[in-house]
Coordinates of C-alpha atoms in Angstrom, one line a residue:
Chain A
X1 CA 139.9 116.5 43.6
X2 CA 137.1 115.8 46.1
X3 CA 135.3 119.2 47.7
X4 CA 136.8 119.3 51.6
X5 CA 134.1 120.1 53.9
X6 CA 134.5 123.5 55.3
X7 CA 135.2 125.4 58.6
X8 CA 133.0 124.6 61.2
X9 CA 131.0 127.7 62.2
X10 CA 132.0 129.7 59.2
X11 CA 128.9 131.2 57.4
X12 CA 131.7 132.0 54.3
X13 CA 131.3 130.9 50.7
X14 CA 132.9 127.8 49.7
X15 CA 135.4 125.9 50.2
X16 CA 136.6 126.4 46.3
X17 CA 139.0 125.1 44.4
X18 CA 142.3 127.9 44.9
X19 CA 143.3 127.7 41.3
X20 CA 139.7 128.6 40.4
X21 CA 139.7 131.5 43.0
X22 CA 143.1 132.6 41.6
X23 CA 141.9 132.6 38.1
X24 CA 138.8 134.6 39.3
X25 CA 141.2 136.8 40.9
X26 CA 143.0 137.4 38.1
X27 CA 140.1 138.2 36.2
X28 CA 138.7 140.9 38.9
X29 CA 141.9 142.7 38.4
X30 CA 142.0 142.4 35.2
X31 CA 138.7 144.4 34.8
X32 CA 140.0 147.2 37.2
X33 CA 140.6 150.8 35.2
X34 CA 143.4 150.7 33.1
X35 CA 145.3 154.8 35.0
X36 CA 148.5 156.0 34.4
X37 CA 151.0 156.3 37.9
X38 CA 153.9 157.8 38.7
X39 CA 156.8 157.3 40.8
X40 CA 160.6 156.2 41.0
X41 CA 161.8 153.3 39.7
X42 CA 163.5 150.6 42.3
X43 CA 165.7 147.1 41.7
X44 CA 165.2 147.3 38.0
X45 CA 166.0 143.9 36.3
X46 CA 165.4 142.6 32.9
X47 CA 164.9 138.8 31.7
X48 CA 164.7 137.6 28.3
X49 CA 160.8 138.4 28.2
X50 CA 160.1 140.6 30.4
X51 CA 161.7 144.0 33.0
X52 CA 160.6 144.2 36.3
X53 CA 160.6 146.9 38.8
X54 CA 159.5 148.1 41.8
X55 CA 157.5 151.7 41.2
X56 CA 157.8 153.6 44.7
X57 CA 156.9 157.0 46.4
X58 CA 157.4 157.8 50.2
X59 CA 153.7 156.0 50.9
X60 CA 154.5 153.0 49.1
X61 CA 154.9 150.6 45.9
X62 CA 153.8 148.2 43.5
X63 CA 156.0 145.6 41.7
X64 CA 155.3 146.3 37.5
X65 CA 156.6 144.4 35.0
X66 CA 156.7 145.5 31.2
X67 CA 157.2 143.0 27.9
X68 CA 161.0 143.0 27.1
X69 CA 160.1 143.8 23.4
X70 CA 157.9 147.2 24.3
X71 CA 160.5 148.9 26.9
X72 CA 163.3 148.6 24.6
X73 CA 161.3 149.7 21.8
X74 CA 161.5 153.0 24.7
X75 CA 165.5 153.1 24.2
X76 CA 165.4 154.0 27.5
X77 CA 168.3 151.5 28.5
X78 CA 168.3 150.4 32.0
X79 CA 166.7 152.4 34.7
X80 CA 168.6 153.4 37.5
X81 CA 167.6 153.2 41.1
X82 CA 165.6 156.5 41.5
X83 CA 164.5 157.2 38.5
X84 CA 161.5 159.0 38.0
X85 CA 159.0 157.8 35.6
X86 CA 155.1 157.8 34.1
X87 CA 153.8 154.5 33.8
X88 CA 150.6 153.0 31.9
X89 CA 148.7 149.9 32.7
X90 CA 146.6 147.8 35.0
X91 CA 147.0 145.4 38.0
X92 CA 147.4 142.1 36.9
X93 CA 147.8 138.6 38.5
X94 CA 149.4 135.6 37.8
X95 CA 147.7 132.4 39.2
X96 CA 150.6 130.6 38.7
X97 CA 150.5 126.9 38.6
X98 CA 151.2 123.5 39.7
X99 CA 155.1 124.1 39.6
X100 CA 155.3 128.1 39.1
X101 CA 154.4 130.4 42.0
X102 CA 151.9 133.1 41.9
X103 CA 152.6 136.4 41.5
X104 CA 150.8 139.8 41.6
X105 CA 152.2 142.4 39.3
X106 CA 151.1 145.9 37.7
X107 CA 151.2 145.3 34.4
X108 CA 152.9 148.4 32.2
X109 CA 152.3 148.9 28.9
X110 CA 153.5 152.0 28.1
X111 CA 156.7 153.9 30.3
X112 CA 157.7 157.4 29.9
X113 CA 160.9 158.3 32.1
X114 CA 159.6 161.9 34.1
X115 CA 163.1 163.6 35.1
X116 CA 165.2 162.8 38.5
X117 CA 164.5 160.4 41.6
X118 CA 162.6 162.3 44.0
X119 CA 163.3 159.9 46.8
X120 CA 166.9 160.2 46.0
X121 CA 166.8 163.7 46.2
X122 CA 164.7 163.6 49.4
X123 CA 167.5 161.4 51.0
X124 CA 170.2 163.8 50.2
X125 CA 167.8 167.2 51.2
X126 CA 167.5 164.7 54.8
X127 CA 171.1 163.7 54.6
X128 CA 172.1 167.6 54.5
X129 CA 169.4 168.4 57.0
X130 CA 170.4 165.8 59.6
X131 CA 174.1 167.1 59.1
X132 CA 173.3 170.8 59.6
X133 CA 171.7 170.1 63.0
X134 CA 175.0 167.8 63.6
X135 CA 173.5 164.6 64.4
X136 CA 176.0 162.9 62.8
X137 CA 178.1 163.9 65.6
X138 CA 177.7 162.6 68.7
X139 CA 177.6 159.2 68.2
X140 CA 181.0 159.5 67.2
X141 CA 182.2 161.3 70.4
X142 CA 180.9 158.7 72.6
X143 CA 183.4 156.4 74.3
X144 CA 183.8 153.1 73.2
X145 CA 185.2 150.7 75.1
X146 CA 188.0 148.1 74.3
X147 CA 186.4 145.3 75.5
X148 CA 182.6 145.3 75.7
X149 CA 180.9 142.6 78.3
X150 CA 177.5 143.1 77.0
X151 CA 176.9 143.1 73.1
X152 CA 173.5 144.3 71.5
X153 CA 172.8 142.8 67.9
X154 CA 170.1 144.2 65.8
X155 CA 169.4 142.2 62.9
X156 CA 167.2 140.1 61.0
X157 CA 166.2 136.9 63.1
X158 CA 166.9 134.6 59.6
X159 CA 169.5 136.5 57.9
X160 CA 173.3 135.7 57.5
X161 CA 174.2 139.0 58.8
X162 CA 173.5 136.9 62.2
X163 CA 176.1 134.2 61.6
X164 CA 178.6 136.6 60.1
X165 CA 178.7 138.9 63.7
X166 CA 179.2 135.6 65.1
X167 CA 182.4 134.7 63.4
X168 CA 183.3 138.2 63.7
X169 CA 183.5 138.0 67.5
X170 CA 184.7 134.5 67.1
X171 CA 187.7 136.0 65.0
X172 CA 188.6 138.4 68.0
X173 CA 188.3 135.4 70.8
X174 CA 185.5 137.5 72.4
X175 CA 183.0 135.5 74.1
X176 CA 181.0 137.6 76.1
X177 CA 177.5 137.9 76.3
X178 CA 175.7 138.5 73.2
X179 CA 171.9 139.8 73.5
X180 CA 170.3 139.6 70.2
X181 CA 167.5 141.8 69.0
X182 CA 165.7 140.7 66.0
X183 CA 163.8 142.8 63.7
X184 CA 162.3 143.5 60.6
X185 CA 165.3 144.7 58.4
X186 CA 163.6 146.1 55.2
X187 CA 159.4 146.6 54.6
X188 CA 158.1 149.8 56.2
X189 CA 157.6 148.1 59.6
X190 CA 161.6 147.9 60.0
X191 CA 162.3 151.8 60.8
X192 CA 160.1 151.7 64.1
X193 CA 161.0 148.1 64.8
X194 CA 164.6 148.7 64.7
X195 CA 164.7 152.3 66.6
X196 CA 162.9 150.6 69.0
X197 CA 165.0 147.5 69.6
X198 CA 167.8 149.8 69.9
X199 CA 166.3 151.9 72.6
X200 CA 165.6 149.0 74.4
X201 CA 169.1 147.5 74.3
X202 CA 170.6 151.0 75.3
X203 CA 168.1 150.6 78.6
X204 CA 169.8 147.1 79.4
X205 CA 172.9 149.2 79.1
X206 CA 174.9 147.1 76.6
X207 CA 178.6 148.3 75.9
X208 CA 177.8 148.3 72.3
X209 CA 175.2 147.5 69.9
X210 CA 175.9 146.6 65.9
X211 CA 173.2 146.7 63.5
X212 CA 173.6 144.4 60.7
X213 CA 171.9 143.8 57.6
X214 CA 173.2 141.7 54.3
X215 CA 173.2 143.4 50.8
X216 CA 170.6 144.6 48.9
X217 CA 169.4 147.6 46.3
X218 CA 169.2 151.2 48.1
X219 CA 165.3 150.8 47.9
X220 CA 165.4 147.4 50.2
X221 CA 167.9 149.5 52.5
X222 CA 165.3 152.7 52.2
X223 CA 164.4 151.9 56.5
X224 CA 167.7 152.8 57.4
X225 CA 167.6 156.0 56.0
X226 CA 164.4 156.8 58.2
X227 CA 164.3 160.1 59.9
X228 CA 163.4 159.1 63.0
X229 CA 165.5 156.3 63.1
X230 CA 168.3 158.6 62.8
X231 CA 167.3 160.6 65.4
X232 CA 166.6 157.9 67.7
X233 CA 170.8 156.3 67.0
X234 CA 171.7 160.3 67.2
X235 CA 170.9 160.5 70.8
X236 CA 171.8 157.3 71.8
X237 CA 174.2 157.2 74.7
X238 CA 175.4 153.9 73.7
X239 CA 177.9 153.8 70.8
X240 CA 176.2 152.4 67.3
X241 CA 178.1 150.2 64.7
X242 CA 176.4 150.0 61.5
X243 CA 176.7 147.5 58.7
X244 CA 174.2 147.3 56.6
X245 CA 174.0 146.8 52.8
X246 CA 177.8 146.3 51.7
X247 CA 178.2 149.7 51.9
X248 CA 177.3 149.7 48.0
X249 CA 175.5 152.4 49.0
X250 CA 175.4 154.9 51.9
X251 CA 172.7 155.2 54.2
X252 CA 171.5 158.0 56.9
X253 CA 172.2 155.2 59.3
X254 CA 175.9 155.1 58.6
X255 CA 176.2 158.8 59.0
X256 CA 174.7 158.9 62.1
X257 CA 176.5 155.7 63.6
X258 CA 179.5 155.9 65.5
X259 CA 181.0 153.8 62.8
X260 CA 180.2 152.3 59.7
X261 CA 181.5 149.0 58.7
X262 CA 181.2 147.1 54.9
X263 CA 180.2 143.9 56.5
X264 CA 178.5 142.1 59.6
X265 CA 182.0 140.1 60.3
X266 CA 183.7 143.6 60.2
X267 CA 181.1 145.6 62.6
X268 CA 181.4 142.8 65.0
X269 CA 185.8 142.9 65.0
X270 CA 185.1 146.7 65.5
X271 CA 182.6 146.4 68.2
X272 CA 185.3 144.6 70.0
X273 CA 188.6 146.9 69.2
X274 CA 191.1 145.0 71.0
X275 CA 191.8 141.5 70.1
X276 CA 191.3 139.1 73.4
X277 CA 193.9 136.3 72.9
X278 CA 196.5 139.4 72.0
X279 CA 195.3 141.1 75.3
X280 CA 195.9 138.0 77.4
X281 CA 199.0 137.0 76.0
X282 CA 200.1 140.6 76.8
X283 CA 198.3 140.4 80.3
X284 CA 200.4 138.0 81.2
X285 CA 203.4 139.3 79.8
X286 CA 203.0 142.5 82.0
X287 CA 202.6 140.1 85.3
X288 CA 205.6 138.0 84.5
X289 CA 207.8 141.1 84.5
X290 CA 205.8 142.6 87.6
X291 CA 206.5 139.4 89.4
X292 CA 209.9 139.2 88.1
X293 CA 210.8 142.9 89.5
X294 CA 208.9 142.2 93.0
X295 CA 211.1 139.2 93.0
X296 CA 214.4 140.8 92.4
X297 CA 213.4 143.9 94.1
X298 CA 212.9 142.0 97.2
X299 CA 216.2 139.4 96.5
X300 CA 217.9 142.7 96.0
X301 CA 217.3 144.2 99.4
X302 CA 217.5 141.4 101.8
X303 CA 220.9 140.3 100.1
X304 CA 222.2 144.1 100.6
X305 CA 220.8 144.0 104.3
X306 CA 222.5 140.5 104.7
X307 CA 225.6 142.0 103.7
X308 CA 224.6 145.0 106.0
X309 CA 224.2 143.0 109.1
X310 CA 227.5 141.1 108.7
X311 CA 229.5 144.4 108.0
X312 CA 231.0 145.4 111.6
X313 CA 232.5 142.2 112.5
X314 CA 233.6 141.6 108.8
X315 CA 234.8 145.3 108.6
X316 CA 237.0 144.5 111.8
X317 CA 238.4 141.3 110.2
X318 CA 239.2 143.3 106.9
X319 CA 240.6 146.2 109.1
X320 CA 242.8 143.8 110.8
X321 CA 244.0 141.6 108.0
X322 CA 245.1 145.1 106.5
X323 CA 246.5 146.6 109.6
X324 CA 248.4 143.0 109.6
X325 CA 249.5 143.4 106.1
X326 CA 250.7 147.4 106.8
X327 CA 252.9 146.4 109.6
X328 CA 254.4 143.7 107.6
X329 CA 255.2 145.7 104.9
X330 CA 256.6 148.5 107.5
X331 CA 258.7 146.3 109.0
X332 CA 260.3 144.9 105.6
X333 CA 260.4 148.0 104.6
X334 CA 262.6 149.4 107.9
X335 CA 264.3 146.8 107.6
X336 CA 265.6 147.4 103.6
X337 CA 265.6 151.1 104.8
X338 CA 268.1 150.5 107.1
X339 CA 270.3 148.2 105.0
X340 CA 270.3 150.9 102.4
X341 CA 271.3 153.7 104.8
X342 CA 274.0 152.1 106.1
X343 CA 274.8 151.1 102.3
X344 CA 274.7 154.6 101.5
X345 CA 276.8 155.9 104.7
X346 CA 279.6 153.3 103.9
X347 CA 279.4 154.9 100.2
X348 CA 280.0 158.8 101.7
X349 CA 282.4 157.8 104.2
X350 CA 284.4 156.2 101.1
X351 CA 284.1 159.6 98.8
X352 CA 284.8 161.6 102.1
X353 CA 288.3 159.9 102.5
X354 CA 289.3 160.5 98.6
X355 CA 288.2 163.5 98.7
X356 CA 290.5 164.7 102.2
X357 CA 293.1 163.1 99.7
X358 CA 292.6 164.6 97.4
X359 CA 292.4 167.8 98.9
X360 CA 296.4 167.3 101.2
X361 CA 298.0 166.9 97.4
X362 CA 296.2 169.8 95.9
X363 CA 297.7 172.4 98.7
X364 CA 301.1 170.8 98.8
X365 CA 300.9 171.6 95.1
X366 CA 299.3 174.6 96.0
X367 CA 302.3 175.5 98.4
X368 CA 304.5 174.7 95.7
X369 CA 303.3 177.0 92.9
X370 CA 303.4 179.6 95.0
X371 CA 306.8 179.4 96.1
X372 CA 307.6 179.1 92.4
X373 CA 305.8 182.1 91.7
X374 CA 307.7 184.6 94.6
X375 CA 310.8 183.0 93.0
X376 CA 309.6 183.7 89.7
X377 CA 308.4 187.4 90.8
X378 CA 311.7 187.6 92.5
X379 CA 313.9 187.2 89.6
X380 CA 311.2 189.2 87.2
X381 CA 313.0 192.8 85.9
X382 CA 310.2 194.4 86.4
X383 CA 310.0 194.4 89.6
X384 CA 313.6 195.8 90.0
X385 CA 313.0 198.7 87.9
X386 CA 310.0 199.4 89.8
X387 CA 312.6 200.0 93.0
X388 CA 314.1 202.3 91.1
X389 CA 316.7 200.8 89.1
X390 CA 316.9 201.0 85.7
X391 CA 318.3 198.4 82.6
X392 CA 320.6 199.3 80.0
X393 CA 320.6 198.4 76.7
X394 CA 322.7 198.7 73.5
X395 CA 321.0 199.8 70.0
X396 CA 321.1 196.1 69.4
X397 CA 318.9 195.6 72.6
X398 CA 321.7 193.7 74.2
X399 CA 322.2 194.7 77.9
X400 CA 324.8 196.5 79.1
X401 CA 326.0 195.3 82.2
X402 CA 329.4 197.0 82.8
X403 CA 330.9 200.5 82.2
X404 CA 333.0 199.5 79.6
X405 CA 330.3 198.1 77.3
X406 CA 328.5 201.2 77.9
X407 CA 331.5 203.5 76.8
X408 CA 331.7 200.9 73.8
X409 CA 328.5 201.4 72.8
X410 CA 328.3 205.4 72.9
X411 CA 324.5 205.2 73.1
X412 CA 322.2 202.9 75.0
X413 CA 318.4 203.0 76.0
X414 CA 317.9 203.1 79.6
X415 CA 314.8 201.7 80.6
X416 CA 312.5 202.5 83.8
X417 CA 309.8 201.1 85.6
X418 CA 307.8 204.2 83.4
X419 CA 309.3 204.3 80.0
X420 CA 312.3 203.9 77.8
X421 CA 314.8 207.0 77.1
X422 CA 317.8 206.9 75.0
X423 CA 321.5 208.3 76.3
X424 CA 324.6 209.0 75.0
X425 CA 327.6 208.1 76.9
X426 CA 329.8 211.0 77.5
X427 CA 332.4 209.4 79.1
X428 CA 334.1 207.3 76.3
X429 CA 336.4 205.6 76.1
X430 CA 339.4 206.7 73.7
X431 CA 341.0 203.7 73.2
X432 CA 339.5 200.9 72.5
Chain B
X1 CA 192.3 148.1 93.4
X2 CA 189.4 150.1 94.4
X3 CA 185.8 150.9 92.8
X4 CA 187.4 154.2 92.0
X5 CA 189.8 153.1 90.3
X6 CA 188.1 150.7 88.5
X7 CA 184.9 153.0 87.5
X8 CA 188.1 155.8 86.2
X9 CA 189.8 153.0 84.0
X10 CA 189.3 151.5 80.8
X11 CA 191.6 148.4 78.8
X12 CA 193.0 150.9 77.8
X13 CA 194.1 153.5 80.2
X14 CA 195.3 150.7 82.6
X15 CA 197.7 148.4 80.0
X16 CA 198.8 152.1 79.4
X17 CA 199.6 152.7 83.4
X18 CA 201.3 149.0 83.4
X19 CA 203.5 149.4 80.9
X20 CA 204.7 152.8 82.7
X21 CA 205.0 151.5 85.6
X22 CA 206.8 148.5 84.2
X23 CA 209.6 150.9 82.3
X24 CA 210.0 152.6 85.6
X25 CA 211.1 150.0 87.4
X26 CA 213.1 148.8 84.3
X27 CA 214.8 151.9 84.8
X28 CA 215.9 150.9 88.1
X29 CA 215.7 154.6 89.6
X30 CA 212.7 154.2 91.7
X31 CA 213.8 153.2 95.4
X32 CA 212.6 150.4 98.0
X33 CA 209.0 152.3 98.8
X34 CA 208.6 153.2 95.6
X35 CA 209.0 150.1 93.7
X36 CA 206.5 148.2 96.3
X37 CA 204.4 151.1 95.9
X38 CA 204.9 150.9 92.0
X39 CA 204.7 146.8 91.9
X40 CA 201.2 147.0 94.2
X41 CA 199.1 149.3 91.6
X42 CA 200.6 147.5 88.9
X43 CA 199.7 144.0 90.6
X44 CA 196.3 146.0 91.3
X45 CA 195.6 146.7 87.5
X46 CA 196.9 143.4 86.3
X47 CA 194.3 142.1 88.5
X48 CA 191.6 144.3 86.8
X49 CA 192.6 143.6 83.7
X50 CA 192.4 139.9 84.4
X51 CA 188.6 140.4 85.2
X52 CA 187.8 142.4 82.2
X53 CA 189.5 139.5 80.1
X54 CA 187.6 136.9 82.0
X55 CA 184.4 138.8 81.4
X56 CA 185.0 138.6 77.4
X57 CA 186.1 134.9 78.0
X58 CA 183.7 133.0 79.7
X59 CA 182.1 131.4 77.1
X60 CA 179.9 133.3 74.7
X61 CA 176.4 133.8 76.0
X62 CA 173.9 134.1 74.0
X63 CA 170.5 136.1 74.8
X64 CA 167.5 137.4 73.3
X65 CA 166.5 140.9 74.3
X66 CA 163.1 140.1 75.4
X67 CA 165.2 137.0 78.1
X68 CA 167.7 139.7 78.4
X69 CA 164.5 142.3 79.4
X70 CA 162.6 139.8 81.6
X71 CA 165.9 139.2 83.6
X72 CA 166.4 142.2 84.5
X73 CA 162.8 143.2 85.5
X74 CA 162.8 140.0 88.0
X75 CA 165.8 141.6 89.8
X76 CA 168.7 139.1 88.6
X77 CA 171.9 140.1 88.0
X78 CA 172.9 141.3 84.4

C-alpha cells in the first residue's frame, strides 16, 4: 500500500501504516509493569479459550481476560456479578486484523477471589440509606393522571427501548405528544445526563416521563443506581415510570420511581392508565344516555302539559258524559224501582187478605171452644160440690142417687168440694 | 363547564360524576329543574371529557426535548 500524504499543516509524525502502529501499541503495553489490582468482578463470560470480565471499583474499570485452561485450574467456577477479587497481570492489546477487530484487554494471569462485592454492598448500604430518609416515597404519592397530553421519554437515542414505548402507547390508542429526551444510558456520563434530561422535561411540565432502558448485567445498569440521580427523580414533581434492565435486577431508580415496570412496552401502557379507544367508546356511551334522558325528560313534560292544557274543557266533557250516564241509570233505575214496589204492594195486599181470613175462622172457632168449655165446666162435678153439694157413693164407688139406694147400701162415701168422708146410713131400710 | 371545574377534575373524577349523574336520572326521582340541572353538568363533563380524549387523539406528535425547549422559549404554545 502506497504511503498517503499527510495533513496539511500538521507538524505530527507520519502518516504510518495502522497495523504497524497497532502492533507498536501492543508492544508499548506489553512492556508496562506487570502489578497486581483489585476490584469486583462484572459480566463474567467464558469461551472455549478464554473468560472475560470487566474488573470494576466506584472510579472505574478495565475489561481482563484470563486463558480458559489457568482460571479453571482456580476451581473457582463462575464469578458472580460483584465478586471481589485479586488479579495478576499486565495491559495487553490486540491489534486485531484484516477481518478480526481490535481489542484492548488486561491480561490476567493469575486470579485470587478476595471475599464479597463491595459495590454490591455499597448499593444495598445506599439502597437502605435512601429508604431511611424516605425518598422512595414521594414519587409514589404524586398524582398521576389518566390521560397524560404531554409524554417525556428518557432513553437511549438508538436503543429498542425507543420503539417498544412506541408500541406501548400504540397498544393504548394514545397519540398524544411524545417529547423525547435522549441520553447516555450506561458509561459514567449517563447518571448526570439522564438526571438532567429529566429536570428538564419536568420544566416543560410533561404529565409523565418513562425512563427506559433494554436489558443488560447489573454493572451496565450501575448509572441508575446513582445517588444523585435518585435524588434528583425523589423530588421530582412530575411522576417517574422506570423500566430499565428487565427488572432482572433491581435498581435505586426503581425504588425511587413512582412505578417500576419489566419492560419499555409496559412503562409506556402504565404511563397512560386508562386505555383511549375504551374511554371513547364509554364517552360516548355516557352521551347517548344523557341525550336520551334530555330527550325524554323534555317529551315527558310537554306531553304532561299538553294533556294539562286540554284538561278543563275535556274534564267538562268527561263530567258531562258521566252526569249523562248517572241520570240514565237513575231513571232506569226509578223506573224498576217503581215496578217493584208496586210488585211488592200487590204481594202484601194479597197476604193481608188471607190473613183477615184467616183470622174471622180462627175466632168463630175461638167462640166455639169457649162455649164448649162453659158447657163443659157447666156439667163438671166439681163445680157442684164447690156450691156446696156433695156426691154420694156406694163402697163400689157407684153413685147413689136416691134414698133407697142409700138405705140399700148401709154405708156410702160422701164426697165434698174438700175431701171424702165415709157414713153409715141410719135410716135403713128393714125390708128389702 | 368552567376553568374551575376543569382545573378540579381529572378522567377520572368526571366519568365518576357522569355515571352518577346518569344513575340518578335512571332512577327517575329527580324532578324537571333538577334533571336539566343534572343533564347540563353532565353534558358539561361529557364535553370535557371529549377534549381530554381529543388531546390523546390527535395524532401522535413526536418531539425532541431540545424542539420541545426552543418552543417554548420563543413564546409558542405547548
Amino acid at each position: 500500500m502506497t504511503r498517503p500524504a499527510g495533513i496539511p499543516g500538521s507538524t505530527l509524525l507520519g502518516p504510518f501504516p495502522v497495523g504497524a502502529y497497532a502492533a507498536k501499541l501492543r508492544d508499548e503495553l506489553r512492556k508496562r509493569a506487570r502489578v497486581q489490582l483489585f476490584g469486583e468482578v462484572w459480566g463474567f463470560k467464558a469461551s472455549k479459550a478464554r473468560v472475560y470480565f470487566e474488573l470494576r471499583d466506584g472510579e472505574g474499570a478495565l475489561p481482563c481476560a484470563m486463558w480458559r485452561n489457568e482460571f479453571d485450574a482456580l476451581g473457582a467456577g463462575a464469578l458472580a456479578d460483584g465478586a471481589r477479587v485479586v488479579v495478576a497481570g499486565g495491559p495487553d492489546y490486540y491489534p486485531g486484523s484484516r477481518s478480526s477487530s481490535p481489542h484492548f484487554s488486561f491480561d490476567v494471569t493469575a486470579l485470587r477471589l478476595a471475599g464479597e462485592g463491595d459495590l454490591l454492598a455499597q448499593l444495598d448500604l445506599l439502597r437502605k440509606r435512601l429508604d431511611a430518609e424516605g425518598l422512595f416515597a414521594p414519587q409514589k404519592r404524586l398524582a398521576r393522571v389518566p390521560l397524560p397530553r404531554t409524554i417525556g421519554v428518557v432513553t437511549g437515542e438508538s436503543g429498542k427501548a425507543r420503539d417498544d414505548v412506541l408500541a406501548g402507547l400504540r397498544r393504548r390508542g394514545w397519540a398524544g405528544r411524545l417529547v423525547w429526551a435522549f441520553a447516555p444510558v450506561q458509561d459514567r456520563h449517563a447518571a448526570p445526563a439522564i438526571a438532567r434530561a429529566l429536570q428538564d422535561l419536568s420544566a416543560c411540565r410533561v404529565d409523565v416521563i418513562v425512563v427506559a432502558r433494554g436489558g443488560g448485567s447489573l454493572a451496565d445498569l450501575f448509572c441508575f443506581c446513582d445517588e444523585t440521580l435518585c435524588r434528583t427523580v425523589a423530588l421530582l414533581q412530575v411522576p417517574v415510570i422506570a423500566s430499565v434492565g428487565h427488572h432482572t435486577d433491581r435498581t435505586l431508580l426503581d425504588d425511587v420511581a413512582a412505578e417500576s415496570c419489566s419492560t419499555p412496552t409496559h412503562a409506556a401502557e402504565a404511563a397512560v392508565p386508562r386505555h383511549c379507544d375504551d374511554a371513547r367508546t364509554q364517552l360516548a356511551a355516557f352521551a347517548r344516555r344523557l341525550e336520551g334522558h334530555g330527550r325524554r325528560a323534555v317529551l315527558d313534560r310537554a306531553r304532561l302539559l299538553a294533556r294539562m292544557s286540554r284538561a278543563p274543557a275535556q274534564h267538562v266533557a268527561r263530567q258531562r258524559l258521566a252526569l249523562h250516564q248517572s241520570l240514565r241509570e237513575l231513571r232506569a233505575a226509578g223506573r224498576r224501582g217503581l215496578a217493584e214496589r208496586s210488585r211488592r204492594a200487590e204481594r202484601h195486599a194479597l197476604v193481608l187478605s188471607r190473613k183477615g181470613a184467616a183470622t174471622a175462622a180462627e175466632a168463630a172457632r175461638g167462640a166455639t171452644l169457649e162455649r164448649l168449655r162453659i158447657a163443659l165446666d157447666a156439667h163438671d162435678p166439681a163445680r157442684t160440690l164447690d156450691r156446696g153439694y156433695a156426691l154420694v157413693t156406694d163402697g163400689a164407688g157407684e153413685v147413689v142417687t136416691s134414698a133407697r139406694a142409700a138405705r140399700h147400701a148401709a154405708t156410702v162415701r160422701l164426697r165434698f168440694a174438700d175431701a171424702a168422708v165415709d157414713a153409715t146410713i141410719s135410716d135403713r131400710d128393714p125390708t128389702p | 363547564m368552567t376553568d374551575q371545574q376543569a382545573t378540579t377534575h381529572t378522567y377520572e373524577t368526571a366519568t365518576a360524576r357522569i355515571e352518577e349523574i346518569i344513575r340518578r336520572l335512571d332512577s327517575g326521582d329527580a324532578g324537571l329543574r333538577e334533571t336539566l340541572e343534572l343533564l347540563r353538568e353532565g353534558r358539561g363533563l361529557v364535553e370535557w371529557c371529549a377534549g381530554e380524549l381529543e388531546a390523546v387523539g390527535q395524532g401522535l406528535e413526536e418531539l425532541r426535548l431540545d424542539e420541545l425547549v426552543a418552543r417554548l422559549e420563543s413564546g409558542a404554545p405547548r
